[in-house]
Tab-separated table of C-alpha atoms and ligand atoms in Angstrom:
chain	number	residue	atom	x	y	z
A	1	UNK	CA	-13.589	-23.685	50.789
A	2	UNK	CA	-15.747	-24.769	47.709
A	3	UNK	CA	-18.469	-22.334	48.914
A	4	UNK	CA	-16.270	-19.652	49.170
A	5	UNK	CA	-14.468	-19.708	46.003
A	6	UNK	CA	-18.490	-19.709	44.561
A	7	UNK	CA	-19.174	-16.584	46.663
A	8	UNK	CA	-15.658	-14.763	45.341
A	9	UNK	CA	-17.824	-13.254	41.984
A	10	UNK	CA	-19.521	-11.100	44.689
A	11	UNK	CA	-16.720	-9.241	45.393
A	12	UNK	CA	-16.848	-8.079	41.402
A	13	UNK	CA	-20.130	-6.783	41.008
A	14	UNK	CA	-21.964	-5.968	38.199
A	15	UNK	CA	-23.843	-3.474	39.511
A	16	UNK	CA	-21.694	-1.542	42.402
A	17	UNK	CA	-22.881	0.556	45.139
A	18	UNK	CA	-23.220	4.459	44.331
A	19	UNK	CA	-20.381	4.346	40.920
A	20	UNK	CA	-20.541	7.469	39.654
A	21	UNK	CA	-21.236	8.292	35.948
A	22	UNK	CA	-18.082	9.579	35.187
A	23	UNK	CA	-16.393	8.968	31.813
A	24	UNK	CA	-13.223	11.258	29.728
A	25	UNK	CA	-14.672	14.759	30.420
A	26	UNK	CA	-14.159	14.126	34.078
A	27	UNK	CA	-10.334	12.443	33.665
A	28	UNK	CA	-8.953	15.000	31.491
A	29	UNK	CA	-10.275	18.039	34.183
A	30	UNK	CA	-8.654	16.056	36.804
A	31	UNK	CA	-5.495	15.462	34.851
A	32	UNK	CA	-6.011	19.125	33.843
A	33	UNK	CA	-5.977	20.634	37.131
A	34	UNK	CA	-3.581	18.479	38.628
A	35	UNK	CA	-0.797	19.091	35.511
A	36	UNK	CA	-1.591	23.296	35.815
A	37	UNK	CA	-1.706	23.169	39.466
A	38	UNK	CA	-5.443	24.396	39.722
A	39	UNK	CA	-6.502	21.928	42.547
A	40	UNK	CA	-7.724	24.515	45.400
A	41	UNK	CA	-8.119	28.076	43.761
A	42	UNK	CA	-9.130	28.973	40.834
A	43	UNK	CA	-12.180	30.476	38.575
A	44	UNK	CA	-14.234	27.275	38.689
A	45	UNK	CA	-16.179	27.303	42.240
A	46	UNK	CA	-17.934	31.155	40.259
A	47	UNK	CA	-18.733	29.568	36.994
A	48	UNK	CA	-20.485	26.282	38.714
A	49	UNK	CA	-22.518	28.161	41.275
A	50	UNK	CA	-23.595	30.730	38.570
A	51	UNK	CA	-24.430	27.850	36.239
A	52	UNK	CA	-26.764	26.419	38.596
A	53	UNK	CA	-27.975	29.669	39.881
A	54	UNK	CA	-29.039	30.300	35.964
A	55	UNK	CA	-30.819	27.015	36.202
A	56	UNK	CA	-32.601	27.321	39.290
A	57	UNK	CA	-33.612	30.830	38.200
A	58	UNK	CA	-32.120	31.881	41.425
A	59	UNK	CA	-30.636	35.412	42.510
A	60	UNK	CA	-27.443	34.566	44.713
A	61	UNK	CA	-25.354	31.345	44.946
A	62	UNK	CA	-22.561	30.717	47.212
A	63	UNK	CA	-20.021	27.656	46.961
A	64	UNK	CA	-18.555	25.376	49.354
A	65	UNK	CA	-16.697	22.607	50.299
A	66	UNK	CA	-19.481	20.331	51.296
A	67	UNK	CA	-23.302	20.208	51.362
A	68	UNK	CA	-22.818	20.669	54.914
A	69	UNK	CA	-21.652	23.404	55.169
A	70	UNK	CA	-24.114	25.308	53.175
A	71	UNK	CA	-26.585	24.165	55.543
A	72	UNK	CA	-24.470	25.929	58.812
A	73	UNK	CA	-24.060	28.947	56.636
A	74	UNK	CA	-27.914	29.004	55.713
A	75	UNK	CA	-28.774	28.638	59.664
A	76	UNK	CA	-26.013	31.286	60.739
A	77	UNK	CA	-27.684	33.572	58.193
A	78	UNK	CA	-31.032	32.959	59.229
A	79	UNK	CA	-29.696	34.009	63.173
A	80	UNK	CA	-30.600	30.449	64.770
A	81	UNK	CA	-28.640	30.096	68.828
A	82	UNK	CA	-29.079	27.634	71.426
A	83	UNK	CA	-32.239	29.392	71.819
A	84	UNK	CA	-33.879	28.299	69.060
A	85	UNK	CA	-34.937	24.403	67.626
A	86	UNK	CA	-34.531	23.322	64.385
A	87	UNK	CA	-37.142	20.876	63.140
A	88	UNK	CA	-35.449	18.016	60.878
A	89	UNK	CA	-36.305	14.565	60.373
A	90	UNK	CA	-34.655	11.522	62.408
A	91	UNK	CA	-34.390	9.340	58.767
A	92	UNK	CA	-32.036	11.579	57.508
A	93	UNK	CA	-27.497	11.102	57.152
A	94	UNK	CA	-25.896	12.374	60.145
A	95	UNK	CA	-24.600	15.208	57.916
A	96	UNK	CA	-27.414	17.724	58.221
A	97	UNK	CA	-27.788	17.152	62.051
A	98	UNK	CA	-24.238	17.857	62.306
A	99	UNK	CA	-24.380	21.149	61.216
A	100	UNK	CA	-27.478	22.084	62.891
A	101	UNK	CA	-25.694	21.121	66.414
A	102	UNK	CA	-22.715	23.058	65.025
A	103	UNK	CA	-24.198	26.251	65.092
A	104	UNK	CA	-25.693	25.144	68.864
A	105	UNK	CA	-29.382	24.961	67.802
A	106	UNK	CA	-31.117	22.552	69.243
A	107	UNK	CA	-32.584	19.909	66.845
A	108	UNK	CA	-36.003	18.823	67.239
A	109	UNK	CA	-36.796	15.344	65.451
A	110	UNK	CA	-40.352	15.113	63.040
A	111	UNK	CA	-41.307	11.720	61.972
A	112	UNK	CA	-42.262	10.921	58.100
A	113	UNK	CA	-44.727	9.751	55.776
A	114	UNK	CA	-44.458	6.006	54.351
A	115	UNK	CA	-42.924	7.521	51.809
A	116	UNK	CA	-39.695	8.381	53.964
A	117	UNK	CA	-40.443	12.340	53.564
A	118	UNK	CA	-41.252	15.083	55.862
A	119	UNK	CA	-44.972	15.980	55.364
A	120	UNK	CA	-47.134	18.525	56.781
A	121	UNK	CA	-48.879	16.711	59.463
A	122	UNK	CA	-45.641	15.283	61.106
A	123	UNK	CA	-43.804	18.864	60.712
A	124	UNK	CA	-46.784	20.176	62.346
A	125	UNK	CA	-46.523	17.700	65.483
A	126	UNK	CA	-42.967	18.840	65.672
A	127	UNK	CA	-43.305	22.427	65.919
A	128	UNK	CA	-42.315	23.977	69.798
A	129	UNK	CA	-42.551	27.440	70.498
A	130	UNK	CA	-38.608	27.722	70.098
A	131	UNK	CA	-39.212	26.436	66.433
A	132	UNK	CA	-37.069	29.221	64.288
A	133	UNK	CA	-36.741	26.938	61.216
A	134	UNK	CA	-37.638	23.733	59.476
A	135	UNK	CA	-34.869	21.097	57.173
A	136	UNK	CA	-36.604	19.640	54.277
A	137	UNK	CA	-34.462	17.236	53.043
A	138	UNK	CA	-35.514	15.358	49.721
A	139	UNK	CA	-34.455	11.656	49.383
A	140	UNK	CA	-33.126	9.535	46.666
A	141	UNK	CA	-34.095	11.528	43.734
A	142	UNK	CA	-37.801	11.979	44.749
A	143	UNK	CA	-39.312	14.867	47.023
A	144	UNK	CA	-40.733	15.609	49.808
A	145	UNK	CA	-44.292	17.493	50.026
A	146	UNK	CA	-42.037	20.991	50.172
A	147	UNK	CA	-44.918	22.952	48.559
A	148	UNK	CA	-47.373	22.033	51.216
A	149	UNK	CA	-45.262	22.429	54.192
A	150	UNK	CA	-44.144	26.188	52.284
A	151	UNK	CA	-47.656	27.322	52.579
A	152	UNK	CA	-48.543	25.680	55.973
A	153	UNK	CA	-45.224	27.860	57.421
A	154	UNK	CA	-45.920	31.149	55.639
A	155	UNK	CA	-46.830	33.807	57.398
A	156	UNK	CA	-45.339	32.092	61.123
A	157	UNK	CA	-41.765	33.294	60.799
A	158	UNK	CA	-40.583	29.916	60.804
A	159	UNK	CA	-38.036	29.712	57.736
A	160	UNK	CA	-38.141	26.767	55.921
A	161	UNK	CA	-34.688	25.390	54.295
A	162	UNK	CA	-35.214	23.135	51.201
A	163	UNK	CA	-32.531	20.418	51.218
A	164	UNK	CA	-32.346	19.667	47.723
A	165	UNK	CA	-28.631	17.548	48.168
A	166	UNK	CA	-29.764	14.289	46.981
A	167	UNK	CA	-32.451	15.585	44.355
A	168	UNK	CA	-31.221	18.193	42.401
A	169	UNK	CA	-32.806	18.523	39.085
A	170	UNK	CA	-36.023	17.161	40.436
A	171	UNK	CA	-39.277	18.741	40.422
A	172	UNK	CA	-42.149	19.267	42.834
A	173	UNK	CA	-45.449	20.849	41.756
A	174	UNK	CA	-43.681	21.990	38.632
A	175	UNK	CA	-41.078	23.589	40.610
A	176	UNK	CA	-37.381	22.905	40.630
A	177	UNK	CA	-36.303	21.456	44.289
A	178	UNK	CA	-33.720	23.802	45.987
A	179	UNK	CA	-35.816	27.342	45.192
A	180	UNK	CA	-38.688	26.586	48.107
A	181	UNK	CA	-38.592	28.028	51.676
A	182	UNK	CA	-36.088	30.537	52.240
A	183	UNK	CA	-32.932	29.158	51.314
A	184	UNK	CA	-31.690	25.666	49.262
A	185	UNK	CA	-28.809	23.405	49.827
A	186	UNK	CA	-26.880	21.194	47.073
A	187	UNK	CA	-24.619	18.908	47.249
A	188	UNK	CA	-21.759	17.437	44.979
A	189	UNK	CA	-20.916	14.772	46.726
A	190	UNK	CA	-20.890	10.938	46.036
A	191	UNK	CA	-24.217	8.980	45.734
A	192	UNK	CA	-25.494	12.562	44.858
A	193	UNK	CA	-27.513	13.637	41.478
A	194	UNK	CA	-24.117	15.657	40.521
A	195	UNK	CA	-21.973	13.184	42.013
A	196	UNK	CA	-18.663	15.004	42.369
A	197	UNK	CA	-16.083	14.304	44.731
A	198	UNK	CA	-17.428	16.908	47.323
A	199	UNK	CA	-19.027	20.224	47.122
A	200	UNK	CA	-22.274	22.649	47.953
A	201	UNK	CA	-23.842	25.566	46.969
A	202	UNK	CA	-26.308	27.693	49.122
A	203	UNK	CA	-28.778	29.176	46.876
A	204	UNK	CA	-31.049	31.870	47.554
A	205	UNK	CA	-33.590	34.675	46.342
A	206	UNK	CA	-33.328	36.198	50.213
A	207	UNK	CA	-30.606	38.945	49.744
A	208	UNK	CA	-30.349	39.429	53.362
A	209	UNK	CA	-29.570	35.604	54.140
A	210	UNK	CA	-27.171	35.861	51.090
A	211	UNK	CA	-25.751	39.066	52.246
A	212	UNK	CA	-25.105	37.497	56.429
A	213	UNK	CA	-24.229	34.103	54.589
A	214	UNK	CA	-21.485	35.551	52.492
A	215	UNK	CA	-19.876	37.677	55.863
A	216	UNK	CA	-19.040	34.469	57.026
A	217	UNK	CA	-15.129	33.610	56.492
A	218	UNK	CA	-14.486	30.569	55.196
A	219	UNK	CA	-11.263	28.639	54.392
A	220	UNK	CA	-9.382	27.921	51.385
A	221	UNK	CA	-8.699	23.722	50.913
A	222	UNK	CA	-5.124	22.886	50.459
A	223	UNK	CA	-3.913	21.310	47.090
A	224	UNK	CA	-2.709	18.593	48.311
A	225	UNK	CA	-6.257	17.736	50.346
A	226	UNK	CA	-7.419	18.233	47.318
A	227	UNK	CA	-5.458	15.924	45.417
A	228	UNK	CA	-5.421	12.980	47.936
A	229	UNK	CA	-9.299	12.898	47.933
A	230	UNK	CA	-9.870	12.923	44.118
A	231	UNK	CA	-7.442	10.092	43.592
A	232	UNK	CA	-8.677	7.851	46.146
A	233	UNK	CA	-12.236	9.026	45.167
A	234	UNK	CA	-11.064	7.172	41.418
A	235	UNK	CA	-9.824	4.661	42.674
A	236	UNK	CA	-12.245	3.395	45.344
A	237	UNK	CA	-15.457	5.065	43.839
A	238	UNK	CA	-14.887	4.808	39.840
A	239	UNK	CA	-13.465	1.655	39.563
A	240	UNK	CA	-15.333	0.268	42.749
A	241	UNK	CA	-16.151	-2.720	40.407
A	242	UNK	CA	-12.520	-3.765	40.032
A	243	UNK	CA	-11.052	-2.475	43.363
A	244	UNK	CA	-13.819	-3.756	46.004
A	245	UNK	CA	-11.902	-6.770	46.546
A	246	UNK	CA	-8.872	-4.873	47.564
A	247	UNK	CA	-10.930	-2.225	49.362
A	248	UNK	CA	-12.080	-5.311	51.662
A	249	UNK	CA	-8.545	-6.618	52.791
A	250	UNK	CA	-7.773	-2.828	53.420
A	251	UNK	CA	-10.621	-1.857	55.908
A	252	UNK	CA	-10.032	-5.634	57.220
A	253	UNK	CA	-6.455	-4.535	57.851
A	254	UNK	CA	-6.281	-0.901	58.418
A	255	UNK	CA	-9.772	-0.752	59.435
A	256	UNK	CA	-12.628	1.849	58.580
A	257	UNK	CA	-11.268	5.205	59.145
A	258	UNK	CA	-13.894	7.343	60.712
A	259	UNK	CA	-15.025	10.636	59.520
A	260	UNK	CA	-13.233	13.420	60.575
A	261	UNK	CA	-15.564	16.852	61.886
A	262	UNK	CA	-15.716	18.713	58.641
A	263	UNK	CA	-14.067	22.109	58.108
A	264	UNK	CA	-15.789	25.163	56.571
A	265	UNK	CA	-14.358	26.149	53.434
A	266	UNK	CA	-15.109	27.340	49.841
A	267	UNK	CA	-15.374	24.880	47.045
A	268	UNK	CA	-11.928	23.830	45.392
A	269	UNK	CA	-11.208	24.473	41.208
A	270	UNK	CA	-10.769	21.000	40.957
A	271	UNK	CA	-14.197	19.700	42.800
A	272	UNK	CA	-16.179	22.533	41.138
A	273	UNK	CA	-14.611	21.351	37.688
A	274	UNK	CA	-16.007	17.953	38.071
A	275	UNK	CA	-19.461	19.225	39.290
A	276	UNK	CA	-19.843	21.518	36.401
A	277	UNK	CA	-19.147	18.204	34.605
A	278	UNK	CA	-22.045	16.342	36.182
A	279	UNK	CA	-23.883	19.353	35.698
A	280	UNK	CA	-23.761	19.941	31.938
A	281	UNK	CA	-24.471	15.964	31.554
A	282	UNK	CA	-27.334	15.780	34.504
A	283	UNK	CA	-30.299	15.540	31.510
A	284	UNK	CA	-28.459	12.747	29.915
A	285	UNK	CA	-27.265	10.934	33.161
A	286	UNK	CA	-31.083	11.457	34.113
A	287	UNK	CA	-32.777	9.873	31.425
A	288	UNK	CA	-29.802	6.741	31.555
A	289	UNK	CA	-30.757	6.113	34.640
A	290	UNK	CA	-34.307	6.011	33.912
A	291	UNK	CA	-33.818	3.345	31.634
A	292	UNK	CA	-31.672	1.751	34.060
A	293	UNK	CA	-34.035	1.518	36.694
A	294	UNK	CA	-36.836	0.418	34.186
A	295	UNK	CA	-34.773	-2.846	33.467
A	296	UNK	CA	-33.773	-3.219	36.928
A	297	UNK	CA	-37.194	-2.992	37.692
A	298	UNK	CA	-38.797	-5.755	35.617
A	299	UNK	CA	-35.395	-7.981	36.918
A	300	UNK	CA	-36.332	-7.407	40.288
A	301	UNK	CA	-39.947	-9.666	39.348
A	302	UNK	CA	-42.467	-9.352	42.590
A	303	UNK	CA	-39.951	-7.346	44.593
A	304	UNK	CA	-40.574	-4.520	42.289
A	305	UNK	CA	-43.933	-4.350	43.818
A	306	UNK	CA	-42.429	-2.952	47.246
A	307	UNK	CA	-40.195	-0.011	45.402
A	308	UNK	CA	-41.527	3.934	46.243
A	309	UNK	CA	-39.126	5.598	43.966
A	310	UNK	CA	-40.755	8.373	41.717
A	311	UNK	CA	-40.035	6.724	38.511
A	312	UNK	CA	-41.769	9.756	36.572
A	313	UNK	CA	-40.220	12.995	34.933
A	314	UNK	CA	-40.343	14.953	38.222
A	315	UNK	CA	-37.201	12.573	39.741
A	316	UNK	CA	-33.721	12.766	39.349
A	317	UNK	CA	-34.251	8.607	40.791
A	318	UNK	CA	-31.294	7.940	41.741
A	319	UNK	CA	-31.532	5.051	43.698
A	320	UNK	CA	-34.468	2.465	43.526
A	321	UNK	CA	-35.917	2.442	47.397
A	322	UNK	CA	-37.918	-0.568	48.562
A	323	UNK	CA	-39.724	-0.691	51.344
A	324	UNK	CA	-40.296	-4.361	52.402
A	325	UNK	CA	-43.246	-5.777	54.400
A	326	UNK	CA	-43.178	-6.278	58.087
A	327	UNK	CA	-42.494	-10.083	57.936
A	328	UNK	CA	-40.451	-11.889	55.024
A	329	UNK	CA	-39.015	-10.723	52.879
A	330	UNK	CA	-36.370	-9.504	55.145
A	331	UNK	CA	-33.900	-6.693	54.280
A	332	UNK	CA	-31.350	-9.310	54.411
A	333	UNK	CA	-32.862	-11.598	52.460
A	334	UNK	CA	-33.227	-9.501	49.859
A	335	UNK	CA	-29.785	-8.178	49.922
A	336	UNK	CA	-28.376	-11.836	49.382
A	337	UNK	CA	-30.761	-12.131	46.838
A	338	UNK	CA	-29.312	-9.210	44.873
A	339	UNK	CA	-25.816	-9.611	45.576
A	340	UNK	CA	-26.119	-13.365	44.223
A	341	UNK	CA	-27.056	-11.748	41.195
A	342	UNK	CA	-24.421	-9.297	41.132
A	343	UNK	CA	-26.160	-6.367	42.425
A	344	UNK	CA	-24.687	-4.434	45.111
A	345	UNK	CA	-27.594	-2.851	47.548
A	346	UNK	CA	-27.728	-1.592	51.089
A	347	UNK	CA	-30.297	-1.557	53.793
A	348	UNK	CA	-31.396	2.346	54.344
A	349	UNK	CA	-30.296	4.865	57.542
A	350	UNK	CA	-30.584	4.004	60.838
A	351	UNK	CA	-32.881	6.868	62.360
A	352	UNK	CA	-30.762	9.403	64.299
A	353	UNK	CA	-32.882	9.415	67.279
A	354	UNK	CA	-32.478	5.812	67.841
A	355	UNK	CA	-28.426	6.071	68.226
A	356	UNK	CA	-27.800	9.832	69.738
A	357	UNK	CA	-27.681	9.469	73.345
A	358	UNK	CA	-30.538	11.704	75.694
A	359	UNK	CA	-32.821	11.040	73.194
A	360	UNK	CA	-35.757	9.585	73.524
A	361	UNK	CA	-38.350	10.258	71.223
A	362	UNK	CA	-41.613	8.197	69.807
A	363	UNK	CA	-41.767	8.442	66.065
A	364	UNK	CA	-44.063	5.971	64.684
A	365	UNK	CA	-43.700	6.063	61.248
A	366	UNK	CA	-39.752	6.374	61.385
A	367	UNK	CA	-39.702	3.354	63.697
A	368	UNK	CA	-41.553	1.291	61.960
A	369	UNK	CA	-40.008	1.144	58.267
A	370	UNK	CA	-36.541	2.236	58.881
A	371	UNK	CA	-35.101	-1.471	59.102
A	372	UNK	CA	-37.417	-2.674	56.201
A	373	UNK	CA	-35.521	-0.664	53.791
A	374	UNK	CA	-33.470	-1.252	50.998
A	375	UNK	CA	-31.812	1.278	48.884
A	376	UNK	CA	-30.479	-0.056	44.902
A	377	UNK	CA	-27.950	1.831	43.190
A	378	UNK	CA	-29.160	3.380	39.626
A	379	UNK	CA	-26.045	5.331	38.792
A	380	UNK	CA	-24.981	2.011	37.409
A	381	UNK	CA	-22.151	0.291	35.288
A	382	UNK	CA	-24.743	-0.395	32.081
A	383	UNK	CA	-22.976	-2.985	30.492
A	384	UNK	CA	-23.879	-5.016	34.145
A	385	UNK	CA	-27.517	-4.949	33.870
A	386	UNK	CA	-28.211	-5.398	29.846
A	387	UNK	CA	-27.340	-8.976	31.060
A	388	UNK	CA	-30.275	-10.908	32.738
A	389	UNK	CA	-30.254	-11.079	36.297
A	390	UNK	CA	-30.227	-14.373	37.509
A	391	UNK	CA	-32.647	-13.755	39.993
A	392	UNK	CA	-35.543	-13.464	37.035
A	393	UNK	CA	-35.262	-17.197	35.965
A	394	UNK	CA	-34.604	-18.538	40.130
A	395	UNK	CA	-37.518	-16.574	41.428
A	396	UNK	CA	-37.123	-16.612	45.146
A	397	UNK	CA	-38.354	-18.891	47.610
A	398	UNK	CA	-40.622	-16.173	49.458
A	399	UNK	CA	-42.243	-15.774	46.020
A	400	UNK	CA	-45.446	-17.962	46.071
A	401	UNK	CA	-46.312	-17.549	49.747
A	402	UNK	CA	-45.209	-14.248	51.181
A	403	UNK	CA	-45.147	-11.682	48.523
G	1	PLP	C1	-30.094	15.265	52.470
G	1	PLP	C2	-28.668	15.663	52.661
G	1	PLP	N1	-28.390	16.945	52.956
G	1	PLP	C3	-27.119	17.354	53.138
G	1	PLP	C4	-26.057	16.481	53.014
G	1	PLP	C5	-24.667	16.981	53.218
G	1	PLP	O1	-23.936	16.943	52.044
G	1	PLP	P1	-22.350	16.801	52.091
G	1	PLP	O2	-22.033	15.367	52.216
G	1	PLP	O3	-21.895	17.389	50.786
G	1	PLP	O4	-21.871	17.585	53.249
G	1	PLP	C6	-26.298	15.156	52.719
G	1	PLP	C7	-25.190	14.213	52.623
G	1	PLP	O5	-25.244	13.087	52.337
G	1	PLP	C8	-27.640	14.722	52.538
G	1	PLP	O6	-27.928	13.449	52.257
């Protein structure tokens, strides 16, 4: 009982999982839309996608309701069938695969580098002669070797779609992610670097993709839909630190609802409102969590030693991603570790070839590190980490002998 009662300050972290930077701006356009009634149309969903497609430098940007989606619309624009395989990675959300087997391509799985990207070589192993387009995703704020696998595709026909949902803002070779390949993908939604509510754009210099892209009909989200997910988005998201506890007897007694399939649609006023938030503060949120991960860094001690984030000017960073050593310390320990000292983490994906059934498919790389990972939240609560982690002064016990 004693123990437990000790253990009950985990359940109010300092640091929570994935909280995202939101502070008055983004109340008062959620209290705006929902007082005028602007939750599902309205002129926002134009004025965010031409925003960013002014910042990417971009010709044609369309919105919609998830990152997802943009991805479907991208490969029904570039003319992929069940005839044709899409090369992706297998360390990757289910998110993108789900829209590749949407359209009924057939998705071909490419191992990764140690640094949990696509690259070159393992694209190249990949490639069939069915291969009508390649997913680069970019993870966590850093990116993949897009520029590299660009050239190695040009000139094959293959397009190349750069998946810029996680990293937006970040820059490879000099070059914003989300303009290489034929098309890019963002993403508003949460753990993202404009970490809305939900949300993508499609962006693209290719006027024939944007031109078979736009043909496509796509709904309109109802208000209430709308509503419902923004609240509960506050609630369980923004204030995560305060209403974790209660989150936890929920999904104990409700249980974890599952995801529903996702349904096409254009971005709503309200989400688009929020992302142009994000958007207009991305610079400052940026260089916050810089700092942030700099502290959390040195707090971390000899674990730091393990982390493969891009902590230069080129990332967005915005999680810290550690990639432990085969023996101790374990993912779990380390987790324990952190949430002791009031710092919320998870372990990374679980590989998509390893839990889709009729697939069976060698990836060294991917198989080896995906259970060593462990992803830290940077998008932080910063009055939690100007305190000293515990963890600095009661080093570990792995410390001396394993690390
Ligand atoms: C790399 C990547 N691409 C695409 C998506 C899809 O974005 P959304 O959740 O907005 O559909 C995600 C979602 O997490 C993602 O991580």
């Amino acid at each position: 009982m004693l123990s437990k009662l000790r253990n009950l300050h985990r359940y109010f972290y300092q640091v929570p999982w994935c909280v995202p930077t939101w502070g008055w701006k983004e109340f008062c356009v959620t209290m705006n839309c929902i007082l005028t009634g602007h939750l599902s149309k309205g002129p926002y969903p134009r004025r965010f996608a031409d925003a960013v497609k002014d910042y990417l430098g971009i010709a044609y940007a369309l919105h919609t309701n998830r990152g997802r989606v943009a991805i479907e619309l991208a490969l029904r624009a570039i003319g992929l069938d069940k005839n044709h395989d899409v090369i992706l990675p297998s360390y990757i959300c289910h998110s993108v695969l789900d829209a590749v087997v949407r359209v009924g391509a057939r998705p071909v799985f490419a191992d990764v580098g140690p640094d949990l990207h696509l690259t070159p070589e393992t694209v190249k192993t990949a490639l069939t002669a069915q291969t009508r387009c390649v997913i680069v995703p970019h993870l966590f704020g850093n990116t993949a070797p897009i520029d590299e696998i660009e050239t190695m595709l040009e000139g094959t026909g293959i397009a190349l779609i750069d998946d810029a949902a996680q990293s937006f803002g970040s820059r490879r070779a000099g070059r914003l992610v989300g303009t290489f390949g034929d098309c890019g993908i963002i993403s508003c939604g949460p753990g993202k670097t404009l970490a809305g509510v939900a949300g993508g754009l499609l962006v693209t210099n290719n006027r024939e993709i944007y031109e078979r892209a736009a043909t496509i009909s796509l709904c309109q989200e109802n208000a209430i839909v709308v509503m419902q997910r923004v609240l509960s988005f506050w609630i369980w998201r923004r204030l995560r630190k305060y209403t974790l506890p209660f989150k936890i007897i929920m999904d104990r007694v409700f249980g974890v609802k599952e995801e529903t399939p996702y349904v096409a649609c254009v971005m709503s006023n309200l989400d688009a409102r929020i992302a142009l938030e994000q958007f207009y503060a991305l610079g400052k949120n940026t260089q916050k969590r810089r700092y942030n991960a700099t502290i959390l860094l040195k707090a971390l001690g000899p674990l730091a030693n393990y982390n493969i984030s891009d902590l230069s000017h080129n990332s967005t960073l915005v999680k810290l991603v550690l990639v432990l050593p085969p023996k101790e310390p374990t993912p779990n320990q380390v987790i324990n570790l952190l949430s002791n000292a009031g710092i919320e983490c998870q372990k990374g994906y679980v590989p998509l070839h390893l839990y889709m059934r009729n697939v069976s498919v060698f990836l060294p790389f991917t198989d080896n590190l995906w259970d060593r990972v462990v992803c830290i939240p940077v998008d932080i609560e910063y009055k939690g980490i100007k305190k000293p982690l515990p963890f600095t002064e009661k080093r570990p016990k792995f410390e001396s002998s394993q690390v």
